[in-house]
């Protein structure tokens, strides 16, 4: 018999925290249509939005299946409500930083958005690293999810770095 690996507390905290992390990324992408005219920025923001929202639902299902509290995304409010609300995970922007982003338009917005989202995604990669460093992430479903988040965020970071390099000074 193969021994079944059960989730540990760090797995639960990771999933709950990552919901809040993803919710902030969605809050940032919601600004894009009204703040830029660049099609490439609109497209990457749409990709980020779709993947983050889908992953939030996946994390909620994982938590609920284990009878753990699952923060709920509230797009209207621009964040998730529930366990861990108000805690800044690695890479999350502060309210003043979010206000600066929201105040920018055009190329200034494009630059701030890409820099902020690269920082944000780097924080998600750190969260994955921290999960494994804590000896967690052994349950097959969370391991697969964490590896997916890590790979996806790294790919998007490279794309955003390329876009940033294409912006006028």
mmCIF file of the C-alpha atoms, coordinates in Angstrom:
data_MODEL
# 
_entry.id   MODEL 
# 
loop_
_atom_site.group_PDB 
_atom_site.id 
_atom_site.type_symbol 
_atom_site.label_atom_id 
_atom_site.label_alt_id 
_atom_site.label_comp_id 
_atom_site.label_asym_id 
_atom_site.label_entity_id 
_atom_site.label_seq_id 
_atom_site.pdbx_PDB_ins_code 
_atom_site.Cartn_x 
_atom_site.Cartn_y 
_atom_site.Cartn_z 
_atom_site.occupancy 
_atom_site.B_iso_or_equiv 
_atom_site.pdbx_formal_charge 
_atom_site.auth_seq_id 
_atom_site.auth_comp_id 
_atom_site.auth_asym_id 
_atom_site.auth_atom_id 
_atom_site.pdbx_PDB_model_num 
ATOM 1   C CA . UNK A 1 1   ? 0.000   0.000  0.000   1.00 0.00 ? 1   UNK A CA 1 
ATOM 2   C CA . UNK A 1 2   ? 1.153   3.486  -0.830  1.00 0.00 ? 2   UNK A CA 1 
ATOM 3   C CA . UNK A 1 3   ? 0.966   5.772  2.158   1.00 0.00 ? 3   UNK A CA 1 
ATOM 4   C CA . UNK A 1 4   ? -1.449  8.636  1.612   1.00 0.00 ? 4   UNK A CA 1 
ATOM 5   C CA . UNK A 1 5   ? -0.011  12.118 2.144   1.00 0.00 ? 5   UNK A CA 1 
ATOM 6   C CA . UNK A 1 6   ? -2.321  14.495 3.988   1.00 0.00 ? 6   UNK A CA 1 
ATOM 7   C CA . UNK A 1 7   ? -2.136  18.289 3.832   1.00 0.00 ? 7   UNK A CA 1 
ATOM 8   C CA . UNK A 1 8   ? -0.434  20.114 6.682   1.00 0.00 ? 8   UNK A CA 1 
ATOM 9   C CA . UNK A 1 9   ? -1.236  23.515 8.209   1.00 0.00 ? 9   UNK A CA 1 
ATOM 10  C CA . UNK A 1 10  ? 1.314   25.242 5.965   1.00 0.00 ? 10  UNK A CA 1 
ATOM 11  C CA . UNK A 1 11  ? -0.545  23.889 2.905   1.00 0.00 ? 11  UNK A CA 1 
ATOM 12  C CA . UNK A 1 12  ? -3.794  25.411 4.153   1.00 0.00 ? 12  UNK A CA 1 
ATOM 13  C CA . UNK A 1 13  ? -2.165  28.771 4.948   1.00 0.00 ? 13  UNK A CA 1 
ATOM 14  C CA . UNK A 1 14  ? -0.523  28.784 1.505   1.00 0.00 ? 14  UNK A CA 1 
ATOM 15  C CA . UNK A 1 15  ? -3.828  28.243 -0.291  1.00 0.00 ? 15  UNK A CA 1 
ATOM 16  C CA . UNK A 1 16  ? -5.680  30.804 1.830   1.00 0.00 ? 16  UNK A CA 1 
ATOM 17  C CA . UNK A 1 17  ? -2.907  33.376 1.399   1.00 0.00 ? 17  UNK A CA 1 
ATOM 18  C CA . UNK A 1 18  ? -2.590  32.739 -2.317  1.00 0.00 ? 18  UNK A CA 1 
ATOM 19  C CA . UNK A 1 19  ? -6.302  33.507 -2.762  1.00 0.00 ? 19  UNK A CA 1 
ATOM 20  C CA . UNK A 1 20  ? -5.707  36.964 -1.295  1.00 0.00 ? 20  UNK A CA 1 
ATOM 21  C CA . UNK A 1 21  ? -2.558  37.327 -3.397  1.00 0.00 ? 21  UNK A CA 1 
ATOM 22  C CA . UNK A 1 22  ? -4.403  36.437 -6.603  1.00 0.00 ? 22  UNK A CA 1 
ATOM 23  C CA . UNK A 1 23  ? -7.292  38.744 -5.677  1.00 0.00 ? 23  UNK A CA 1 
ATOM 24  C CA . UNK A 1 24  ? -4.889  41.687 -5.588  1.00 0.00 ? 24  UNK A CA 1 
ATOM 25  C CA . UNK A 1 25  ? -3.519  40.761 -9.025  1.00 0.00 ? 25  UNK A CA 1 
ATOM 26  C CA . UNK A 1 26  ? -7.091  40.853 -10.342 1.00 0.00 ? 26  UNK A CA 1 
ATOM 27  C CA . UNK A 1 27  ? -7.585  44.238 -8.702  1.00 0.00 ? 27  UNK A CA 1 
ATOM 28  C CA . UNK A 1 28  ? -4.552  45.462 -10.631 1.00 0.00 ? 28  UNK A CA 1 
ATOM 29  C CA . UNK A 1 29  ? -5.664  43.969 -13.965 1.00 0.00 ? 29  UNK A CA 1 
ATOM 30  C CA . UNK A 1 30  ? -9.087  45.587 -13.561 1.00 0.00 ? 30  UNK A CA 1 
ATOM 31  C CA . UNK A 1 31  ? -7.359  48.963 -14.002 1.00 0.00 ? 31  UNK A CA 1 
ATOM 32  C CA . UNK A 1 32  ? -5.852  48.126 -17.382 1.00 0.00 ? 32  UNK A CA 1 
ATOM 33  C CA . UNK A 1 33  ? -8.757  48.743 -19.817 1.00 0.00 ? 33  UNK A CA 1 
ATOM 34  C CA . UNK A 1 34  ? -9.251  52.327 -18.621 1.00 0.00 ? 34  UNK A CA 1 
ATOM 35  C CA . UNK A 1 35  ? -5.572  53.184 -18.061 1.00 0.00 ? 35  UNK A CA 1 
ATOM 36  C CA . UNK A 1 36  ? -3.725  52.067 -21.197 1.00 0.00 ? 36  UNK A CA 1 
ATOM 37  C CA . UNK A 1 37  ? -4.131  51.983 -24.948 1.00 0.00 ? 37  UNK A CA 1 
ATOM 38  C CA . UNK A 1 38  ? -1.447  49.328 -25.482 1.00 0.00 ? 38  UNK A CA 1 
ATOM 39  C CA . UNK A 1 39  ? -2.901  46.104 -26.836 1.00 0.00 ? 39  UNK A CA 1 
ATOM 40  C CA . UNK A 1 40  ? -0.001  44.015 -25.487 1.00 0.00 ? 40  UNK A CA 1 
ATOM 41  C CA . UNK A 1 41  ? -0.626  45.273 -21.933 1.00 0.00 ? 41  UNK A CA 1 
ATOM 42  C CA . UNK A 1 42  ? -4.359  44.615 -22.304 1.00 0.00 ? 42  UNK A CA 1 
ATOM 43  C CA . UNK A 1 43  ? -3.673  41.068 -23.517 1.00 0.00 ? 43  UNK A CA 1 
ATOM 44  C CA . UNK A 1 44  ? -1.258  40.107 -20.747 1.00 0.00 ? 44  UNK A CA 1 
ATOM 45  C CA . UNK A 1 45  ? -3.597  41.618 -18.151 1.00 0.00 ? 45  UNK A CA 1 
ATOM 46  C CA . UNK A 1 46  ? -6.493  39.563 -19.555 1.00 0.00 ? 46  UNK A CA 1 
ATOM 47  C CA . UNK A 1 47  ? -4.364  36.406 -19.411 1.00 0.00 ? 47  UNK A CA 1 
ATOM 48  C CA . UNK A 1 48  ? -3.383  37.151 -15.808 1.00 0.00 ? 48  UNK A CA 1 
ATOM 49  C CA . UNK A 1 49  ? -6.994  37.908 -14.886 1.00 0.00 ? 49  UNK A CA 1 
ATOM 50  C CA . UNK A 1 50  ? -8.354  34.673 -16.357 1.00 0.00 ? 50  UNK A CA 1 
ATOM 51  C CA . UNK A 1 51  ? -5.657  32.448 -14.862 1.00 0.00 ? 51  UNK A CA 1 
ATOM 52  C CA . UNK A 1 52  ? -5.828  34.050 -11.406 1.00 0.00 ? 52  UNK A CA 1 
ATOM 53  C CA . UNK A 1 53  ? -9.619  33.826 -11.223 1.00 0.00 ? 53  UNK A CA 1 
ATOM 54  C CA . UNK A 1 54  ? -9.560  30.183 -12.336 1.00 0.00 ? 54  UNK A CA 1 
ATOM 55  C CA . UNK A 1 55  ? -6.863  29.368 -9.776  1.00 0.00 ? 55  UNK A CA 1 
ATOM 56  C CA . UNK A 1 56  ? -8.854  31.092 -7.006  1.00 0.00 ? 56  UNK A CA 1 
ATOM 57  C CA . UNK A 1 57  ? -11.755 28.752 -7.729  1.00 0.00 ? 57  UNK A CA 1 
ATOM 58  C CA . UNK A 1 58  ? -9.376  25.771 -7.707  1.00 0.00 ? 58  UNK A CA 1 
ATOM 59  C CA . UNK A 1 59  ? -7.912  26.855 -4.341  1.00 0.00 ? 59  UNK A CA 1 
ATOM 60  C CA . UNK A 1 60  ? -11.390 27.409 -2.888  1.00 0.00 ? 60  UNK A CA 1 
ATOM 61  C CA . UNK A 1 61  ? -12.444 23.892 -3.942  1.00 0.00 ? 61  UNK A CA 1 
ATOM 62  C CA . UNK A 1 62  ? -9.261  22.433 -2.430  1.00 0.00 ? 62  UNK A CA 1 
ATOM 63  C CA . UNK A 1 63  ? -9.884  24.200 0.896   1.00 0.00 ? 63  UNK A CA 1 
ATOM 64  C CA . UNK A 1 64  ? -13.596 23.386 1.014   1.00 0.00 ? 64  UNK A CA 1 
ATOM 65  C CA . UNK A 1 65  ? -12.906 19.702 0.270   1.00 0.00 ? 65  UNK A CA 1 
ATOM 66  C CA . UNK A 1 66  ? -10.743 19.673 3.400   1.00 0.00 ? 66  UNK A CA 1 
ATOM 67  C CA . UNK A 1 67  ? -13.292 21.566 5.528   1.00 0.00 ? 67  UNK A CA 1 
ATOM 68  C CA . UNK A 1 68  ? -11.004 24.606 5.748   1.00 0.00 ? 68  UNK A CA 1 
ATOM 69  C CA . UNK A 1 69  ? -12.159 28.239 5.514   1.00 0.00 ? 69  UNK A CA 1 
ATOM 70  C CA . UNK A 1 70  ? -11.839 29.555 1.976   1.00 0.00 ? 70  UNK A CA 1 
ATOM 71  C CA . UNK A 1 71  ? -11.588 33.305 1.331   1.00 0.00 ? 71  UNK A CA 1 
ATOM 72  C CA . UNK A 1 72  ? -14.083 34.494 -1.256  1.00 0.00 ? 72  UNK A CA 1 
ATOM 73  C CA . UNK A 1 73  ? -13.204 36.783 -4.172  1.00 0.00 ? 73  UNK A CA 1 
ATOM 74  C CA . UNK A 1 74  ? -15.235 40.003 -4.292  1.00 0.00 ? 74  UNK A CA 1 
ATOM 75  C CA . UNK A 1 75  ? -14.326 41.716 -7.562  1.00 0.00 ? 75  UNK A CA 1 
ATOM 76  C CA . UNK A 1 76  ? -16.496 44.717 -6.748  1.00 0.00 ? 76  UNK A CA 1 
ATOM 77  C CA . UNK A 1 77  ? -14.429 45.418 -3.636  1.00 0.00 ? 77  UNK A CA 1 
ATOM 78  C CA . UNK A 1 78  ? -11.145 44.498 -5.311  1.00 0.00 ? 78  UNK A CA 1 
ATOM 79  C CA . UNK A 1 79  ? -10.069 41.864 -2.786  1.00 0.00 ? 79  UNK A CA 1 
ATOM 80  C CA . UNK A 1 80  ? -10.995 38.584 -1.119  1.00 0.00 ? 80  UNK A CA 1 
ATOM 81  C CA . UNK A 1 81  ? -12.941 38.359 2.130   1.00 0.00 ? 81  UNK A CA 1 
ATOM 82  C CA . UNK A 1 82  ? -12.226 35.766 4.792   1.00 0.00 ? 82  UNK A CA 1 
ATOM 83  C CA . UNK A 1 83  ? -9.363  34.071 6.540   1.00 0.00 ? 83  UNK A CA 1 
ATOM 84  C CA . UNK A 1 84  ? -6.122  36.024 6.167   1.00 0.00 ? 84  UNK A CA 1 
ATOM 85  C CA . UNK A 1 85  ? -7.780  39.232 4.956   1.00 0.00 ? 85  UNK A CA 1 
ATOM 86  C CA . UNK A 1 86  ? -5.590  42.283 5.443   1.00 0.00 ? 86  UNK A CA 1 
ATOM 87  C CA . UNK A 1 87  ? -2.305  40.343 5.608   1.00 0.00 ? 87  UNK A CA 1 
ATOM 88  C CA . UNK A 1 88  ? 0.184   41.335 2.908   1.00 0.00 ? 88  UNK A CA 1 
ATOM 89  C CA . UNK A 1 89  ? 1.725   38.261 1.347   1.00 0.00 ? 89  UNK A CA 1 
ATOM 90  C CA . UNK A 1 90  ? 5.134   38.529 -0.369  1.00 0.00 ? 90  UNK A CA 1 
ATOM 91  C CA . UNK A 1 91  ? 4.909   40.770 -3.420  1.00 0.00 ? 91  UNK A CA 1 
ATOM 92  C CA . UNK A 1 92  ? 1.597   42.364 -2.517  1.00 0.00 ? 92  UNK A CA 1 
ATOM 93  C CA . UNK A 1 93  ? 1.317   46.114 -2.921  1.00 0.00 ? 93  UNK A CA 1 
ATOM 94  C CA . UNK A 1 94  ? 0.311   48.445 -0.111  1.00 0.00 ? 94  UNK A CA 1 
ATOM 95  C CA . UNK A 1 95  ? -2.758  50.656 -0.463  1.00 0.00 ? 95  UNK A CA 1 
ATOM 96  C CA . UNK A 1 96  ? -0.597  53.740 -1.219  1.00 0.00 ? 96  UNK A CA 1 
ATOM 97  C CA . UNK A 1 97  ? 1.194   51.787 -3.966  1.00 0.00 ? 97  UNK A CA 1 
ATOM 98  C CA . UNK A 1 98  ? -2.136  50.674 -5.419  1.00 0.00 ? 98  UNK A CA 1 
ATOM 99  C CA . UNK A 1 99  ? -3.375  54.278 -5.376  1.00 0.00 ? 99  UNK A CA 1 
ATOM 100 C CA . UNK A 1 100 ? -0.258  55.423 -7.271  1.00 0.00 ? 100 UNK A CA 1 
ATOM 101 C CA . UNK A 1 101 ? -0.898  52.740 -9.869  1.00 0.00 ? 101 UNK A CA 1 
ATOM 102 C CA . UNK A 1 102 ? -4.551  53.735 -10.190 1.00 0.00 ? 102 UNK A CA 1 
ATOM 103 C CA . UNK A 1 103 ? -3.618  57.417 -10.614 1.00 0.00 ? 103 UNK A CA 1 
ATOM 104 C CA . UNK A 1 104 ? -1.260  56.781 -13.545 1.00 0.00 ? 104 UNK A CA 1 
ATOM 105 C CA . UNK A 1 105 ? -2.295  56.773 -17.215 1.00 0.00 ? 105 UNK A CA 1 
ATOM 106 C CA . UNK A 1 106 ? -0.660  55.937 -20.529 1.00 0.00 ? 106 UNK A CA 1 
ATOM 107 C CA . UNK A 1 107 ? 3.025   55.007 -20.578 1.00 0.00 ? 107 UNK A CA 1 
ATOM 108 C CA . UNK A 1 108 ? 3.428   55.921 -16.894 1.00 0.00 ? 108 UNK A CA 1 
ATOM 109 C CA . UNK A 1 109 ? 0.684   53.426 -16.053 1.00 0.00 ? 109 UNK A CA 1 
ATOM 110 C CA . UNK A 1 110 ? 2.147   50.778 -18.359 1.00 0.00 ? 110 UNK A CA 1 
ATOM 111 C CA . UNK A 1 111 ? 5.529   51.040 -16.639 1.00 0.00 ? 111 UNK A CA 1 
ATOM 112 C CA . UNK A 1 112 ? 4.048   51.039 -13.117 1.00 0.00 ? 112 UNK A CA 1 
ATOM 113 C CA . UNK A 1 113 ? 1.692   48.183 -13.939 1.00 0.00 ? 113 UNK A CA 1 
ATOM 114 C CA . UNK A 1 114 ? 4.430   45.968 -15.362 1.00 0.00 ? 114 UNK A CA 1 
ATOM 115 C CA . UNK A 1 115 ? 6.872   46.754 -12.542 1.00 0.00 ? 115 UNK A CA 1 
ATOM 116 C CA . UNK A 1 116 ? 4.179   46.172 -9.918  1.00 0.00 ? 116 UNK A CA 1 
ATOM 117 C CA . UNK A 1 117 ? 2.984   42.935 -11.499 1.00 0.00 ? 117 UNK A CA 1 
ATOM 118 C CA . UNK A 1 118 ? 6.551   41.616 -11.858 1.00 0.00 ? 118 UNK A CA 1 
ATOM 119 C CA . UNK A 1 119 ? 7.064   42.353 -8.150  1.00 0.00 ? 119 UNK A CA 1 
ATOM 120 C CA . UNK A 1 120 ? 3.702   40.752 -7.372  1.00 0.00 ? 120 UNK A CA 1 
ATOM 121 C CA . UNK A 1 121 ? 4.436   37.601 -9.376  1.00 0.00 ? 121 UNK A CA 1 
ATOM 122 C CA . UNK A 1 122 ? 7.904   37.347 -7.797  1.00 0.00 ? 122 UNK A CA 1 
ATOM 123 C CA . UNK A 1 123 ? 6.114   37.311 -4.447  1.00 0.00 ? 123 UNK A CA 1 
ATOM 124 C CA . UNK A 1 124 ? 3.992   34.357 -5.569  1.00 0.00 ? 124 UNK A CA 1 
ATOM 125 C CA . UNK A 1 125 ? 7.165   32.490 -6.554  1.00 0.00 ? 125 UNK A CA 1 
ATOM 126 C CA . UNK A 1 126 ? 8.554   33.246 -3.081  1.00 0.00 ? 126 UNK A CA 1 
ATOM 127 C CA . UNK A 1 127 ? 5.359   31.897 -1.512  1.00 0.00 ? 127 UNK A CA 1 
ATOM 128 C CA . UNK A 1 128 ? 5.874   28.623 -3.387  1.00 0.00 ? 128 UNK A CA 1 
ATOM 129 C CA . UNK A 1 129 ? 9.513   28.506 -2.268  1.00 0.00 ? 129 UNK A CA 1 
ATOM 130 C CA . UNK A 1 130 ? 8.416   29.185 1.319   1.00 0.00 ? 130 UNK A CA 1 
ATOM 131 C CA . UNK A 1 131 ? 5.818   26.403 1.111   1.00 0.00 ? 131 UNK A CA 1 
ATOM 132 C CA . UNK A 1 132 ? 8.452   23.819 0.240   1.00 0.00 ? 132 UNK A CA 1 
ATOM 133 C CA . UNK A 1 133 ? 10.991  25.296 2.683   1.00 0.00 ? 133 UNK A CA 1 
ATOM 134 C CA . UNK A 1 134 ? 8.414   24.741 5.451   1.00 0.00 ? 134 UNK A CA 1 
ATOM 135 C CA . UNK A 1 135 ? 8.355   21.042 4.586   1.00 0.00 ? 135 UNK A CA 1 
ATOM 136 C CA . UNK A 1 136 ? 4.878   21.357 3.102   1.00 0.00 ? 136 UNK A CA 1 
ATOM 137 C CA . UNK A 1 137 ? 3.527   20.807 -0.401  1.00 0.00 ? 137 UNK A CA 1 
ATOM 138 C CA . UNK A 1 138 ? 3.843   17.020 -0.266  1.00 0.00 ? 138 UNK A CA 1 
ATOM 139 C CA . UNK A 1 139 ? 0.180   16.236 -0.883  1.00 0.00 ? 139 UNK A CA 1 
ATOM 140 C CA . UNK A 1 140 ? -0.026  15.481 -4.646  1.00 0.00 ? 140 UNK A CA 1 
ATOM 141 C CA . UNK A 1 141 ? -2.783  18.007 -5.439  1.00 0.00 ? 141 UNK A CA 1 
ATOM 142 C CA . UNK A 1 142 ? -1.128  20.948 -3.679  1.00 0.00 ? 142 UNK A CA 1 
ATOM 143 C CA . UNK A 1 143 ? 2.274   19.963 -5.045  1.00 0.00 ? 143 UNK A CA 1 
ATOM 144 C CA . UNK A 1 144 ? 0.909   20.026 -8.603  1.00 0.00 ? 144 UNK A CA 1 
ATOM 145 C CA . UNK A 1 145 ? -0.852  23.328 -7.964  1.00 0.00 ? 145 UNK A CA 1 
ATOM 146 C CA . UNK A 1 146 ? 2.223   24.989 -6.419  1.00 0.00 ? 146 UNK A CA 1 
ATOM 147 C CA . UNK A 1 147 ? 4.436   23.812 -9.291  1.00 0.00 ? 147 UNK A CA 1 
ATOM 148 C CA . UNK A 1 148 ? 1.909   25.177 -11.777 1.00 0.00 ? 148 UNK A CA 1 
ATOM 149 C CA . UNK A 1 149 ? 1.787   28.562 -10.005 1.00 0.00 ? 149 UNK A CA 1 
ATOM 150 C CA . UNK A 1 150 ? 5.586   28.715 -9.927  1.00 0.00 ? 150 UNK A CA 1 
ATOM 151 C CA . UNK A 1 151 ? 5.964   27.910 -13.635 1.00 0.00 ? 151 UNK A CA 1 
ATOM 152 C CA . UNK A 1 152 ? 3.101   30.169 -14.736 1.00 0.00 ? 152 UNK A CA 1 
ATOM 153 C CA . UNK A 1 153 ? 4.317   33.158 -12.716 1.00 0.00 ? 153 UNK A CA 1 
ATOM 154 C CA . UNK A 1 154 ? 7.879   32.768 -14.024 1.00 0.00 ? 154 UNK A CA 1 
ATOM 155 C CA . UNK A 1 155 ? 6.640   32.665 -17.635 1.00 0.00 ? 155 UNK A CA 1 
ATOM 156 C CA . UNK A 1 156 ? 4.534   35.789 -17.103 1.00 0.00 ? 156 UNK A CA 1 
ATOM 157 C CA . UNK A 1 157 ? 7.438   37.575 -15.382 1.00 0.00 ? 157 UNK A CA 1 
ATOM 158 C CA . UNK A 1 158 ? 9.601   36.982 -18.469 1.00 0.00 ? 158 UNK A CA 1 
ATOM 159 C CA . UNK A 1 159 ? 6.822   38.245 -20.762 1.00 0.00 ? 159 UNK A CA 1 
ATOM 160 C CA . UNK A 1 160 ? 6.319   41.360 -18.652 1.00 0.00 ? 160 UNK A CA 1 
ATOM 161 C CA . UNK A 1 161 ? 10.066  42.042 -18.529 1.00 0.00 ? 161 UNK A CA 1 
ATOM 162 C CA . UNK A 1 162 ? 10.099  41.920 -22.330 1.00 0.00 ? 162 UNK A CA 1 
ATOM 163 C CA . UNK A 1 163 ? 7.151   44.335 -22.501 1.00 0.00 ? 163 UNK A CA 1 
ATOM 164 C CA . UNK A 1 164 ? 8.833   46.644 -20.024 1.00 0.00 ? 164 UNK A CA 1 
ATOM 165 C CA . UNK A 1 165 ? 11.931  46.710 -22.237 1.00 0.00 ? 165 UNK A CA 1 
ATOM 166 C CA . UNK A 1 166 ? 9.785   47.769 -25.203 1.00 0.00 ? 166 UNK A CA 1 
ATOM 167 C CA . UNK A 1 167 ? 8.277   50.821 -23.485 1.00 0.00 ? 167 UNK A CA 1 
ATOM 168 C CA . UNK A 1 168 ? 9.524   54.260 -24.497 1.00 0.00 ? 168 UNK A CA 1 
ATOM 169 C CA . UNK A 1 169 ? 11.766  55.948 -21.891 1.00 0.00 ? 169 UNK A CA 1 
# 
